[in-house]
PDB file of C-alpha atoms in Angstrom:
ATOM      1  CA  UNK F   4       0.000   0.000   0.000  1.00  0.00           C
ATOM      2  CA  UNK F   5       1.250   3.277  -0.836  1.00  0.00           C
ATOM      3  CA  UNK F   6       2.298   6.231   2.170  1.00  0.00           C
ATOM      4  CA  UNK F   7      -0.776   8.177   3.607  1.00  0.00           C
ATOM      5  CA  UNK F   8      -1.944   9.751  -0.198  1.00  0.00           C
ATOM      6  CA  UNK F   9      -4.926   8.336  -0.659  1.00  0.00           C
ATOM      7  CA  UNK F  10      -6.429   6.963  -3.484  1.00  0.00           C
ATOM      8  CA  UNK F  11      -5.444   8.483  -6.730  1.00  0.00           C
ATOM      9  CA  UNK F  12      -8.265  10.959  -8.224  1.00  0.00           C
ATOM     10  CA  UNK F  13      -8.940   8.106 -11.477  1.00  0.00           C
ATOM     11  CA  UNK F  14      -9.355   5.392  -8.699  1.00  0.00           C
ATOM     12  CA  UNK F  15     -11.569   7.446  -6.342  1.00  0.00           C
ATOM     13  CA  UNK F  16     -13.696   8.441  -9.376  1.00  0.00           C
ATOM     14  CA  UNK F  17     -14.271   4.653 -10.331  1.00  0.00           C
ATOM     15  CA  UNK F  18     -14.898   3.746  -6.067  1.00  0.00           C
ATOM     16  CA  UNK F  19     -17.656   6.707  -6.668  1.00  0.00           C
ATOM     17  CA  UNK F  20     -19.519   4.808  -9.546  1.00  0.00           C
ATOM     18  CA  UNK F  21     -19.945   1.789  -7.121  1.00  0.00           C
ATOM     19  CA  UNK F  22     -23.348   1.673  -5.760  1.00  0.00           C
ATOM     20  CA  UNK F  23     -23.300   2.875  -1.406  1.00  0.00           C
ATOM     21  CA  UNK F  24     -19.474   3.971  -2.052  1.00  0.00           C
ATOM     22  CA  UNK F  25     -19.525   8.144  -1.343  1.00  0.00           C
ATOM     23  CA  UNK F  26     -16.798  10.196   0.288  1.00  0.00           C
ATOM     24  CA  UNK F  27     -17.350   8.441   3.588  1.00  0.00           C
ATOM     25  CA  UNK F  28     -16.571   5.030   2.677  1.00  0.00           C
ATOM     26  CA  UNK F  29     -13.708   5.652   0.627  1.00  0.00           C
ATOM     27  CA  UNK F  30     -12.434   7.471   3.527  1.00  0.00           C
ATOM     28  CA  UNK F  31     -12.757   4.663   6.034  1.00  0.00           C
ATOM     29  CA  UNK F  32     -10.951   2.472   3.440  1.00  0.00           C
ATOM     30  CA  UNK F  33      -7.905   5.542   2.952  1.00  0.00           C
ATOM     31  CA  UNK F  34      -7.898   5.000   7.161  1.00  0.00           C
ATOM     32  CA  UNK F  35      -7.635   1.279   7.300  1.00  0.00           C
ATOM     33  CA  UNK F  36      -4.544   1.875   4.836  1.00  0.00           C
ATOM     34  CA  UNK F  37      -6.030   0.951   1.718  1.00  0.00           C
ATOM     35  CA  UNK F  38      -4.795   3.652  -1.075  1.00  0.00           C
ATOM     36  CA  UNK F  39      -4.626   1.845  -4.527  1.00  0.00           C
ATOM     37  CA  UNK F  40      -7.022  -0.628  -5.879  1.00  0.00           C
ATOM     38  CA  UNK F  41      -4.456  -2.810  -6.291  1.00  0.00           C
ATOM     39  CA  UNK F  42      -3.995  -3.148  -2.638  1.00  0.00           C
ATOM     40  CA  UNK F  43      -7.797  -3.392  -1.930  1.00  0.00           C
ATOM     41  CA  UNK F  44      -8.088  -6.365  -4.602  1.00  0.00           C
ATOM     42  CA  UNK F  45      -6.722  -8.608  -2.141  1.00  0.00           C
ATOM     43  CA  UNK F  46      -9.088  -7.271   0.990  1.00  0.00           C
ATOM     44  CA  UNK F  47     -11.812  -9.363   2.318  1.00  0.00           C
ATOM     45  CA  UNK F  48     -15.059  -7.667   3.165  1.00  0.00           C
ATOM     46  CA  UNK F  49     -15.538  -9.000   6.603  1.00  0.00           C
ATOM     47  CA  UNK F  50     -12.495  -8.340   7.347  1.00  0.00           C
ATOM     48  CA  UNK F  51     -13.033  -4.325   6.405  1.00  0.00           C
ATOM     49  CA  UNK F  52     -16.530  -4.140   8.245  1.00  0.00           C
ATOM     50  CA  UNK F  53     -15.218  -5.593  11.628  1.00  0.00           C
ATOM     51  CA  UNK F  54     -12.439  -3.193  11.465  1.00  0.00           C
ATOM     52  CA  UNK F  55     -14.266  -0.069  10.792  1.00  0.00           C
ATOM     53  CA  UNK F  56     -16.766  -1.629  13.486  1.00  0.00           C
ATOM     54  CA  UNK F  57     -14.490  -1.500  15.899  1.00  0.00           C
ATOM     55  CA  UNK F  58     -12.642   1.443  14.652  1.00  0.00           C
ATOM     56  CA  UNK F  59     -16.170   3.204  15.041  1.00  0.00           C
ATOM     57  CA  UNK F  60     -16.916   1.222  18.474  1.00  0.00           C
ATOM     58  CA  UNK F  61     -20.256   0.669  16.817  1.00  0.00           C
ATOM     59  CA  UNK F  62     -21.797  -2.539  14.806  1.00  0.00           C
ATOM     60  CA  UNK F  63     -23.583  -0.711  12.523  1.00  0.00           C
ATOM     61  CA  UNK F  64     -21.143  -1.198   9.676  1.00  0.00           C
ATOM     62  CA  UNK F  65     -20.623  -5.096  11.054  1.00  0.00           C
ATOM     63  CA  UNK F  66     -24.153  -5.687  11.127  1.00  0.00           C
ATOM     64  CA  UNK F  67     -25.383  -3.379   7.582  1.00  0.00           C
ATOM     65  CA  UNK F  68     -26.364  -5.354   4.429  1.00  0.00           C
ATOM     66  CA  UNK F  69     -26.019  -1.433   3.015  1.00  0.00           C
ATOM     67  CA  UNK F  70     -22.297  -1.000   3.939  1.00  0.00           C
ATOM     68  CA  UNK F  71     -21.158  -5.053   3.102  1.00  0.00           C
ATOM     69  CA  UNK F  72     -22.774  -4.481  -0.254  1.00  0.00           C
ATOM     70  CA  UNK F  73     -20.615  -1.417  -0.655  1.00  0.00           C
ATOM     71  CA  UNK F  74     -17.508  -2.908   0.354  1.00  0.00           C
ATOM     72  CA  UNK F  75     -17.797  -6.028  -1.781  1.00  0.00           C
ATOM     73  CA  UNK F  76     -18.926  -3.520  -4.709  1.00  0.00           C
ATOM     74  CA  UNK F  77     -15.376  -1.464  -4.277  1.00  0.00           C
ATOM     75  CA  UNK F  78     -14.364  -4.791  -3.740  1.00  0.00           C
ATOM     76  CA  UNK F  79     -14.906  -6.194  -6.781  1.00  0.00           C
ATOM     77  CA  UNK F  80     -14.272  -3.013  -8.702  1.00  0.00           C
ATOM     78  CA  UNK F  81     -10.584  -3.237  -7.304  1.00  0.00           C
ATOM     79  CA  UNK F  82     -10.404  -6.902  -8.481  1.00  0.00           C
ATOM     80  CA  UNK F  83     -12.178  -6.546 -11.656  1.00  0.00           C
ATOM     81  CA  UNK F  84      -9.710  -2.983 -12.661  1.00  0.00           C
ATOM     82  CA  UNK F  85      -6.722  -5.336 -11.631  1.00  0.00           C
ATOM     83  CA  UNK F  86      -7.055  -7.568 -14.058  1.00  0.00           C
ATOM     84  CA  UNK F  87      -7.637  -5.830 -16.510  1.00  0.00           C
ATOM     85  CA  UNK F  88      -4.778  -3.859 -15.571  1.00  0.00           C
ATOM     86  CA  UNK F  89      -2.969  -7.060 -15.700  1.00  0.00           C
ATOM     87  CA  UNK F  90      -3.934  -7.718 -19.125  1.00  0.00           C
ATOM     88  CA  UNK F  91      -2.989  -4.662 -20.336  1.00  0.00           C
ATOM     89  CA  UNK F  92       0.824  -5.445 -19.410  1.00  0.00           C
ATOM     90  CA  UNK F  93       0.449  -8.935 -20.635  1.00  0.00           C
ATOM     91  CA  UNK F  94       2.786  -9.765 -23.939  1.00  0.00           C
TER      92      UNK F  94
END
């Protein structure tokens, strides 16, 4: 994961399209340390919605279908951009 920058403007752009991903959520992410897609390709969304959770001392993002379905959207965004990223570079 890259220093404390963020996610680039192109990535947070393409988090934005992602249905239940605003400012908020792509700011939790940028505070558990994700900042590239590439990096949040290989996070698991449980994982992600305990730690914010318990970042938040409050279950609300454990326990919402709203905020799970929003993680494994960027989720899946991130996986699906870094293959296709992948390909790109691919002889």
């Amino acid at each position: 994961m890259k220093g404390n920058e963020g996610f680039s403007a192109e990535e947070r752009a393409l988090l934005l399209t992602v249905k239940g991903v605003g400012p908020t959520v792509i700011g939790r992410l940028e505070q558990l340390g994700y900042h590239s897609l590439s990096a949040l390709a290989d996070a698991d969304t449980t994982h992600i919605v305990k730690l914010v959770a318990s970042m938040l001392d409050s279950t609300c993002w454990q326990n919402s279908p709203q905020a799970r379905g929003a993680i494994d959207g960027a989720i899946a965004l991130a996986r699906s951009q870094t293959a296709r990223d992948r390909q790109d570079v691919a002889p």
